[in-house]
Each structure stands twice: as C-alpha cells, then as structure tokens.
mmCIF file of C-alpha atoms in Angstrom:
data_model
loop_
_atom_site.group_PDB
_atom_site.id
_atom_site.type_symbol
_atom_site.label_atom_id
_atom_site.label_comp_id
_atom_site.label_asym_id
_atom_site.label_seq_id
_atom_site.Cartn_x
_atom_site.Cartn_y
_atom_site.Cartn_z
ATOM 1 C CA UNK E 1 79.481 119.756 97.323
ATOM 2 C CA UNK E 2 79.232 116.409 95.895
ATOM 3 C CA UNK E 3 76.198 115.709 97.706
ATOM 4 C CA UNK E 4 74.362 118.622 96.974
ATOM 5 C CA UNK E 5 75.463 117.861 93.115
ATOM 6 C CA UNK E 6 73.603 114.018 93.287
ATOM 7 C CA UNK E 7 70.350 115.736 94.798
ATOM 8 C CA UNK E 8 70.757 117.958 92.066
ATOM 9 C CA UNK E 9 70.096 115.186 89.978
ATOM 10 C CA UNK E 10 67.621 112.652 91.928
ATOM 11 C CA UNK E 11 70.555 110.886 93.366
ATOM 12 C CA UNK E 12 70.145 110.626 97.264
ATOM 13 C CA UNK E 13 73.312 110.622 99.176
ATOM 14 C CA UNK E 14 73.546 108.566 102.679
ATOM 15 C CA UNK E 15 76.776 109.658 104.925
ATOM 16 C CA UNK E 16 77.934 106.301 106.218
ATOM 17 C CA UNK E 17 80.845 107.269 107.821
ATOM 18 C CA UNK E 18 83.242 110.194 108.053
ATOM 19 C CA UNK E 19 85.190 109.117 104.771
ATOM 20 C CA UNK E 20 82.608 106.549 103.326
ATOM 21 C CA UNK E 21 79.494 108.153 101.324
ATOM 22 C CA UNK E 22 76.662 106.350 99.532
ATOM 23 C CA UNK E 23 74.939 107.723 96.319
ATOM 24 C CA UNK E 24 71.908 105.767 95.076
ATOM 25 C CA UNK E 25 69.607 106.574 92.174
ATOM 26 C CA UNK E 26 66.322 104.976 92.680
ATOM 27 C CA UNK E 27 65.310 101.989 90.244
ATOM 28 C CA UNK E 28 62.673 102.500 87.791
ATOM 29 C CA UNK E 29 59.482 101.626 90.034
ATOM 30 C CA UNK E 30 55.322 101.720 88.489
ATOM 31 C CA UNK E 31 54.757 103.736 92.238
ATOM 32 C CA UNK E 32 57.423 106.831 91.963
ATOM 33 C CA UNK E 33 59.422 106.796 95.520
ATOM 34 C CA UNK E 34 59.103 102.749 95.581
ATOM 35 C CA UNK E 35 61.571 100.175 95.104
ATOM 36 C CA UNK E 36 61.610 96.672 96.064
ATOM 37 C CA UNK E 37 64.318 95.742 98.807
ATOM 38 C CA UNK E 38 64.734 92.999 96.655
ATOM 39 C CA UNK E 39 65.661 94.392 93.629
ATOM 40 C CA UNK E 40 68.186 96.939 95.908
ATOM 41 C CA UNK E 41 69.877 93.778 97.158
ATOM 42 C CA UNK E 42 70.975 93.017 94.187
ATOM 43 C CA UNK E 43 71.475 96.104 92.608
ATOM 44 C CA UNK E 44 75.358 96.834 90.968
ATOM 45 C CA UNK E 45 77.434 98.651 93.714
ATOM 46 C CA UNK E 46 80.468 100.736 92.234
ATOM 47 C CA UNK E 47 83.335 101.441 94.893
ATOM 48 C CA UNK E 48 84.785 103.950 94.351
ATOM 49 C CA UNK E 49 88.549 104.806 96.238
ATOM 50 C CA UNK E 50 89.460 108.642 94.786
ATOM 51 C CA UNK E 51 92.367 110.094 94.614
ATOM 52 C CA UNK E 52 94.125 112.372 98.125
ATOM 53 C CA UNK E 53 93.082 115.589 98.054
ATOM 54 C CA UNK E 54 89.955 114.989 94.955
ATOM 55 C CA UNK E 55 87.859 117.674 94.433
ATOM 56 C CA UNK E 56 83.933 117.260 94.743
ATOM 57 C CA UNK E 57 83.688 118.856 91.548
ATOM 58 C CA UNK E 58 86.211 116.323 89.899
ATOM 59 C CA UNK E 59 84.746 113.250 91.429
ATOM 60 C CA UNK E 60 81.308 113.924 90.439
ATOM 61 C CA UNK E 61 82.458 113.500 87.026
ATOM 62 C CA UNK E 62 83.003 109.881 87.545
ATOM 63 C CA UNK E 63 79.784 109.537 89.661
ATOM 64 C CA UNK E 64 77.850 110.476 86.848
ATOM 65 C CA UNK E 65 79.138 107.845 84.486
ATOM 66 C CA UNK E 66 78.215 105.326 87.171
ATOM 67 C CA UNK E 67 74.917 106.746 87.841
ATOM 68 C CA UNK E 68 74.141 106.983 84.218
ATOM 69 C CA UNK E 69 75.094 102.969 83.454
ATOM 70 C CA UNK E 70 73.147 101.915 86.456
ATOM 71 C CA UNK E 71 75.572 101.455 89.397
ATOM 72 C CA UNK E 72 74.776 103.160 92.827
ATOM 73 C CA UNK E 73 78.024 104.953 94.167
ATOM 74 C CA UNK E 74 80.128 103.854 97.803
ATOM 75 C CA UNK E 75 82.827 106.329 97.721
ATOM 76 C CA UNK E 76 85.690 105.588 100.255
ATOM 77 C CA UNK E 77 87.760 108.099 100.642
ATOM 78 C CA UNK E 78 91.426 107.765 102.345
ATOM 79 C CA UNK E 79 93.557 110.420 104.333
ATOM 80 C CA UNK E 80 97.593 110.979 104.399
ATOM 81 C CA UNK E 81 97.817 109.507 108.052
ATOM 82 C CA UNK E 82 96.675 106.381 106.609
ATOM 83 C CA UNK E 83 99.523 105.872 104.200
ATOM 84 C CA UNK E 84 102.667 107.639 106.969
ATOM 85 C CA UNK E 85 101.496 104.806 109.168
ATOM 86 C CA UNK E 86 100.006 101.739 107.261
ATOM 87 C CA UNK E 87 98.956 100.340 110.123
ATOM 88 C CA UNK E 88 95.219 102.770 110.178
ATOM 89 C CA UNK E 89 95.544 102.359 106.144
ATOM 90 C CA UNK E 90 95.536 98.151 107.034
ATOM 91 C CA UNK E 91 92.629 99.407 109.474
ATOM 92 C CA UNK E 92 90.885 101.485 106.654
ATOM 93 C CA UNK E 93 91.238 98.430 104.586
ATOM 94 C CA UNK E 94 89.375 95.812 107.134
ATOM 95 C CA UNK E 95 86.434 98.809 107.570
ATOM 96 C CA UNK E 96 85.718 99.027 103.959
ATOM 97 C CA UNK E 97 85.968 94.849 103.560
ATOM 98 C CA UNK E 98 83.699 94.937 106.627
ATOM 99 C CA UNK E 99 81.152 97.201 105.726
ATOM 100 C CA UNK E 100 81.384 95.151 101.909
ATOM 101 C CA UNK E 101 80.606 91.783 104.174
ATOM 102 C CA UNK E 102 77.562 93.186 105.671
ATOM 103 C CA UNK E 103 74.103 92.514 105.450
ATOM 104 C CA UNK E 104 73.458 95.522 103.573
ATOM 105 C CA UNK E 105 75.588 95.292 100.633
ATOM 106 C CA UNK E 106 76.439 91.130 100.792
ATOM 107 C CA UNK E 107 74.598 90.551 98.152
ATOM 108 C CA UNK E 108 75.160 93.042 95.586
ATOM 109 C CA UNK E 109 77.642 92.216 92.893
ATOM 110 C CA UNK E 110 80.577 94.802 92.813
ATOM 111 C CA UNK E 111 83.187 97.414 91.109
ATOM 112 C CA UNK E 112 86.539 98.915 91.649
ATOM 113 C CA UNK E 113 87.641 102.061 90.571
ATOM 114 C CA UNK E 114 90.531 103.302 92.300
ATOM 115 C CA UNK E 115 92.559 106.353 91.638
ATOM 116 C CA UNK E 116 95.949 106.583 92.702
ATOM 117 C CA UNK E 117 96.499 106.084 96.537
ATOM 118 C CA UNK E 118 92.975 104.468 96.459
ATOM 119 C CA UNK E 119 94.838 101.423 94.938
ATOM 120 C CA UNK E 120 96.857 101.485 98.539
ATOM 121 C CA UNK E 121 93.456 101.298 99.764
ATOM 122 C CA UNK E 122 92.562 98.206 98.296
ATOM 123 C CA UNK E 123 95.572 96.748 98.256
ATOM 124 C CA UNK E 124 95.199 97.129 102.249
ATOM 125 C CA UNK E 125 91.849 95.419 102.013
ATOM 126 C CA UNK E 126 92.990 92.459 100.260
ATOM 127 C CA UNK E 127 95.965 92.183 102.619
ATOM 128 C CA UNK E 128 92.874 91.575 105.213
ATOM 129 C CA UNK E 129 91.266 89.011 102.756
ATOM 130 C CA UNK E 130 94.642 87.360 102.925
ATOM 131 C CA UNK E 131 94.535 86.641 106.610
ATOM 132 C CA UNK E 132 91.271 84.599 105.869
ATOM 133 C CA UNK E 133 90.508 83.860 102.332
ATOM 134 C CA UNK E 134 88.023 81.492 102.772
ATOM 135 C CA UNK E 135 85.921 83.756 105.106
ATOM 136 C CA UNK E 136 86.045 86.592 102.334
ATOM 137 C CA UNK E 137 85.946 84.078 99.010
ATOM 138 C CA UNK E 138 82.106 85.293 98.341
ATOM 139 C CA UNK E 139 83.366 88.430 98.647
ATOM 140 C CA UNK E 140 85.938 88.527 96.181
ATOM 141 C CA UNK E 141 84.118 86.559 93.610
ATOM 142 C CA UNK E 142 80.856 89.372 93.981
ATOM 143 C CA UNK E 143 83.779 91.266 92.266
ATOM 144 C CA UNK E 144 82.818 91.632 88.774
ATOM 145 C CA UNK E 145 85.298 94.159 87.363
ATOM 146 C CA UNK E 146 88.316 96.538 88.357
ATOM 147 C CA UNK E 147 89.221 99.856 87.066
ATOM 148 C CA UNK E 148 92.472 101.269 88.490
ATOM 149 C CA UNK E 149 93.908 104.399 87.316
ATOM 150 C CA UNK E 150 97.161 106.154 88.338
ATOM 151 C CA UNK E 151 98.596 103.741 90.433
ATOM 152 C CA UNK E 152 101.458 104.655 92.518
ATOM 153 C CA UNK E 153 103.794 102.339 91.627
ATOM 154 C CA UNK E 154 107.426 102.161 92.058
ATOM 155 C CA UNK E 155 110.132 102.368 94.046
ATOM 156 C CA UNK E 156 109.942 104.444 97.827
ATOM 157 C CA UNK E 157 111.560 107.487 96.126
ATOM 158 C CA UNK E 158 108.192 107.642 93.805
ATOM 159 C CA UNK E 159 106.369 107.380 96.675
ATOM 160 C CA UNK E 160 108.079 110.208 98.939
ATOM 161 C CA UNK E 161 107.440 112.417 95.636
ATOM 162 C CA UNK E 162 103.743 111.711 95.711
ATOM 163 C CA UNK E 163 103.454 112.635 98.893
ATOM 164 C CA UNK E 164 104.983 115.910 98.440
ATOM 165 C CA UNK E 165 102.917 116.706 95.351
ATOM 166 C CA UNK E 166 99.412 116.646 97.182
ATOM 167 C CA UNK E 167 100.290 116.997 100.512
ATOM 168 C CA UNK E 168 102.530 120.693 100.069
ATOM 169 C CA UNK E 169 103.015 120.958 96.226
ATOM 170 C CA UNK E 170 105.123 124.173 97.311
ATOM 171 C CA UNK E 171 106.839 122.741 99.660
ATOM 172 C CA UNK E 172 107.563 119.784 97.241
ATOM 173 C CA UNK E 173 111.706 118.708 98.006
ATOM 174 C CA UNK E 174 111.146 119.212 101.268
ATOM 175 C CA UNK E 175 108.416 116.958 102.151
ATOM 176 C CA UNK E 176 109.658 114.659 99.818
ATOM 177 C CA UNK E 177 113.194 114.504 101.689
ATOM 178 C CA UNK E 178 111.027 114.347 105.083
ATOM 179 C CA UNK E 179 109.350 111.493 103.963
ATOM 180 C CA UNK E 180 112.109 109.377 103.019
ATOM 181 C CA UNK E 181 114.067 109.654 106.146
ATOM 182 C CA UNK E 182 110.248 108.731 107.946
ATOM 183 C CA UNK E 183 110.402 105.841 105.459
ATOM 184 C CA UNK E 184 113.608 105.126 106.603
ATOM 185 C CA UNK E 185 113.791 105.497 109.972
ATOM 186 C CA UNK E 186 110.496 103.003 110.400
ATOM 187 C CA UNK E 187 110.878 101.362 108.369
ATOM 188 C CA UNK E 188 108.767 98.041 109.865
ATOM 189 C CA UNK E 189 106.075 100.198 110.474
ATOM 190 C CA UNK E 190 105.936 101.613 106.706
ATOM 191 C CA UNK E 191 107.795 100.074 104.314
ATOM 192 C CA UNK E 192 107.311 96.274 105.247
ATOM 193 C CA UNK E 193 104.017 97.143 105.184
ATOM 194 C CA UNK E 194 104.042 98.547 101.800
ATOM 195 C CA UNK E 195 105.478 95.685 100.801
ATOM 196 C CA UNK E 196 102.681 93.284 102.129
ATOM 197 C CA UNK E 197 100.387 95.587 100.130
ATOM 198 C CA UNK E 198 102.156 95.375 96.786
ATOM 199 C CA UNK E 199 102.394 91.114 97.346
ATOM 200 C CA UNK E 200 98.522 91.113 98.238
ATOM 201 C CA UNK E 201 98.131 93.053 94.748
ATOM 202 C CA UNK E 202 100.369 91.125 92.640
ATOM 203 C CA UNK E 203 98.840 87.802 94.298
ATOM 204 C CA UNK E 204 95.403 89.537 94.237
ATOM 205 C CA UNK E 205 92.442 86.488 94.686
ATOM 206 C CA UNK E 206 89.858 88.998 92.752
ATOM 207 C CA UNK E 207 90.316 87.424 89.183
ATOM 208 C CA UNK E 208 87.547 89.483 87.626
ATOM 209 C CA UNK E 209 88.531 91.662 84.343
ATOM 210 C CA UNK E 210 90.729 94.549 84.873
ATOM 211 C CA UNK E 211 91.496 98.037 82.976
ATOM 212 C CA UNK E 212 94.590 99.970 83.903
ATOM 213 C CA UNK E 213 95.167 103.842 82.619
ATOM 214 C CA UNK E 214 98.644 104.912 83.417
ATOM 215 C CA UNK E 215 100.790 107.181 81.222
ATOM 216 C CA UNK E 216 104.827 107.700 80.408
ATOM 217 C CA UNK E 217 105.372 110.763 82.187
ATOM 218 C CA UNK E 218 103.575 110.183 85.208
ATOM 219 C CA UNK E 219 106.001 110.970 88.013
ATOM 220 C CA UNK E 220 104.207 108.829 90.810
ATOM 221 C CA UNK E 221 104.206 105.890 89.075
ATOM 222 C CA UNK E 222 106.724 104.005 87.058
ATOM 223 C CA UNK E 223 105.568 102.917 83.867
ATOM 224 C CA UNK E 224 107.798 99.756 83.451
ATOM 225 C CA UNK E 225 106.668 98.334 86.795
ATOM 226 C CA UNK E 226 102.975 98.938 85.445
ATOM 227 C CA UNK E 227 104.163 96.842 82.199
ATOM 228 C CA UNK E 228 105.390 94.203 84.423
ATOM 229 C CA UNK E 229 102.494 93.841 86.879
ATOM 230 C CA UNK E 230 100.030 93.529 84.071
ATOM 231 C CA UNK E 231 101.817 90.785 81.786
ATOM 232 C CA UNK E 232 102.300 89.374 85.324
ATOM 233 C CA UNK E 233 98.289 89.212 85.956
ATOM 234 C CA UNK E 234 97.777 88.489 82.598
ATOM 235 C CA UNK E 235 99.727 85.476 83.098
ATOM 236 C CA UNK E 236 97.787 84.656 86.005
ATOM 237 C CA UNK E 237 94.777 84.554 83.652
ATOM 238 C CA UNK E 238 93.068 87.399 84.376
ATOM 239 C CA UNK E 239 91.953 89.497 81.533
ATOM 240 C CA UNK E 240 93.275 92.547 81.286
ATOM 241 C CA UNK E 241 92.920 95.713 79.134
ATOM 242 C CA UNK E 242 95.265 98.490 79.244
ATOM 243 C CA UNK E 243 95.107 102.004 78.331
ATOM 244 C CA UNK E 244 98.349 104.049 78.187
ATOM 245 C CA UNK E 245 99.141 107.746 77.468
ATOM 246 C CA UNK E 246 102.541 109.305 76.530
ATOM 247 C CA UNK E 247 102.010 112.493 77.983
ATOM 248 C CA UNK E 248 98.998 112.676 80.495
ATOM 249 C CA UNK E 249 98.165 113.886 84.200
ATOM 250 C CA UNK E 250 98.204 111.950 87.214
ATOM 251 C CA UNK E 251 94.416 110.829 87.848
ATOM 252 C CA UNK E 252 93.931 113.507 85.308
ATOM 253 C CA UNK E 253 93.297 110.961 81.784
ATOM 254 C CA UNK E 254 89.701 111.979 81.835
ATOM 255 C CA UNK E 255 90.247 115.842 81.420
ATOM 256 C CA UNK E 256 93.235 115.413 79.614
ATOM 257 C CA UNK E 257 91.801 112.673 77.021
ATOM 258 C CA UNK E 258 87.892 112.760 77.547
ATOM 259 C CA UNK E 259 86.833 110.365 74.488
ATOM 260 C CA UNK E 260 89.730 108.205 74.632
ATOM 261 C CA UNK E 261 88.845 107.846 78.249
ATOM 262 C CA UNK E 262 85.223 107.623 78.113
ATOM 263 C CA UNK E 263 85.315 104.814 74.867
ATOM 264 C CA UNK E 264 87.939 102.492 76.474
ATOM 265 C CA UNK E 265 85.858 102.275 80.282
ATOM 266 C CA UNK E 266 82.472 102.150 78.140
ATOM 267 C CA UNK E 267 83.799 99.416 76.090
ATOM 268 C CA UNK E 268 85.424 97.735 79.156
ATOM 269 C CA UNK E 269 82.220 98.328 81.459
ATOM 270 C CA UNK E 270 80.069 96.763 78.710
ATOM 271 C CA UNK E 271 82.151 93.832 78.486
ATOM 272 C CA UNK E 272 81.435 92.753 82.070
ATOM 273 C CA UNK E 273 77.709 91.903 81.312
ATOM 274 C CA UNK E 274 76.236 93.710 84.120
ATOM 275 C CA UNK E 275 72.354 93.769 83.197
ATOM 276 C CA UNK E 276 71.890 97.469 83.766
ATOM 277 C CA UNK E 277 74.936 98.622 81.783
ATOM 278 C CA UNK E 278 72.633 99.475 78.849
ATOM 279 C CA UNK E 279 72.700 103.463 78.828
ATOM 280 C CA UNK E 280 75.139 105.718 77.150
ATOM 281 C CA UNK E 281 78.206 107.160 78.951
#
C-alpha cells in the first residue's frame, strides 16, 4: 500500500529487504529521468523506525512530509520477535547500522524518526556502535538530527502493557501477565538486554539536535522518566526541544494535534540547516 501510494506521487520505492524499504523522489535534473550519482550521494536520507503494527496508510503521512522537505525515505520496520528476544532486535540493530555503513548510503548525511518501539530499534543499533565507536564515529556524526516520538519508556510493567496493546488489544491482561513472567523467567536474555539498550540511549554518542513528543496519559511510556532523560541529555549538551501533550495518543500526536505537530517538527527540521529543507510542510 505504501508503495503503490509513493508511485502515486513520482516517488519510486526500492524493497531492500523484507522489513527495510527505500522511497526516493528524484532531484530536480535539466534531462527529466537524470540525476547525477553525485548529487544522490549526498542527498539527505531520513530513517525512519515506525511504530509495531503501523498502518501503510498512517505512515505515508510522515513520508510525505519528508518527501516534501527534500529527504528520500529508508523505512526500517521491526517485528514483536525482535523485542521477546533482544538478541534478533541487537541483530536488527547491527543490519540497519550495516546497511547505514555501506557504500551506498556512507555518504549521505542522516535523520531519525522513531516511533515508539522503533526507539528499541535504535537504541539496539547504538548498543552495536558501542562495541566499536571508533569504527562507527563517521557514522554517528553523518547524524544531523533526531525525532523520537512515543518512546516506551519506563519500568518492565509499561513494557508488558505495550506489548499487550498491539500485539492482542483484546486479549490485553492476559498477554500482559504472559509477558511479565517471560520477562521474568529470562530474564538475561530480555531484561539485561533492555537494560544495555536504555544505557546506550542515555549515553547515546549521536549529539546532533533532538525533538521528543510524548504526552501525560500515555500508558507505554512514563512521562517523568521522559522529563528525566531529556534534562539528562540536555546536560550532556545536546540541544533538545520538547513537545508534550496532556491528553494525546500513543504515536498518535499527529492526528490528534495536526498543527501543533506539524509547526514544532517544521520549526525543528528547519533549524538543522539541511540545504533542501526549503519547502512547506
């Protein structure tokens, strides 16, 4: 669905793997169909990590901001097996820093935008930059901005209830129950590993400018552990800007607040400087 929405539009969509997707809108070129390899090189690259269980409808709604400001599209998405046993999520992680350290993208400067468990997604991917952060310094520092929003944040109990909401939403206490006694039970093959992810984030080495959306009443993450990551970055030095909502929807802040939404990532997106942001969201 997505992809026949970006041919819809004169974006061409390239199936990279079975949960990795690039979108590309071709650069203005004198000789329609032509574009130097040169100029694609170095062309903005927005990663996108959705949210489990995102709707191709849904998504192409951020694709299109992206696609209008510029940016082609990588969207990674991840799968429930990934987060019950870290260990593939760790191995999701090193593919997507892999496939960012190859010749085809190594020299196109980058942005984040993770939803939800995409931000367990990255955080798995810097957990690999960890193990070698010399090997992977280019890398980081071709990261010129970071949008996370919905983070799940919080304590194991948030986590079991996440899991219950999008994996069986009727089925809700009981997968949430399941889950904690899986959590429990192995534990060294979850939790510590959970735990390695939130260190990597807190300790992140990508020190490029950051927006957060989270809201109050957002069951899968706690706000006050959101508060305290950010003044903890923001300590750090990296500049942040944060966007919060009393009452909002779980990776839903763009249908639930639209402008509020749309201003605070166009002012944020503009701020980075990236020469093609020029076009109206």
């Amino acid at each position: 669905m997505l992809g026949r929405i970006a041919l819809s539009r004169g974006i061409t969509a390239q199936r990279l793997s079975k949960n990795t997707t690039l979108y590309m809108k071709e650069l203005a070129s004198p000789v329609p169909g032509c574009q130097s390899q040169a100029s694609e090189e170095h062309k903005p690259l927005m990663v996108m990590l959705p949210w489990l269980g995102s709707r191709p409808q849904a998504l192409a709604k951020y694709c299109e901001i992206y696609f209008n400001t510029g940016f082609d599209v990588l969207v990674v998405e991840s799968e429930a097996k990934e987060f019950l046993w870290p260990r593939w999520g760790l191995e999701h992680g090193k593919r997507l820093l892999d496939l960012l350290h190859s010749d085809r993208f190594v020299s196109r400067p980058l942005l984040v935008h993770a939803f939800s468990i995409g931000g367990y997604t990255f955080a798995q991917l810097l957990v690999n930059v960890s193990k070698d952060k010399q090997k992977y310094q280019a890398l980081t520092q071709r990261i010129k901005g970071q949008v996370y929003d919905s983070l799940v944040v919080g304590s194991v109990d948030r986590m079991a209830t996440g899991l219950g909401k999008t994996l069986i939403p009727r089925l809700e206490p009981l997968v949430k129950y399941a889950s904690l006694f899986y959590f429990g039970t192995f534990k060294r093959q979850t939790i510590d590993y959970f735990n390695a992810g939130v260190e990597a984030f807190w300790n992140t080495p990508v020190t490029a400018p950051a927006l957060f959306f989270f809201c109050e009443n957002d069951v899968l993450s706690d706000p006050q552990v959101m508060e305290d990551m950010i003044d903890h970055l923001r300590k750090r030095g990296i500049d942040i800007t944060a966007k919060k909502w009393e009452d909002s929807t779980h990776a839903g802040h763009l249908k639930r607040h639209p402008q509020e939404y749309l201003t605070t990532l166009n002012m944020f997106l503009n701020s980075l400087h990236f020469s093609p942001l020029k076009a109206k969201l």
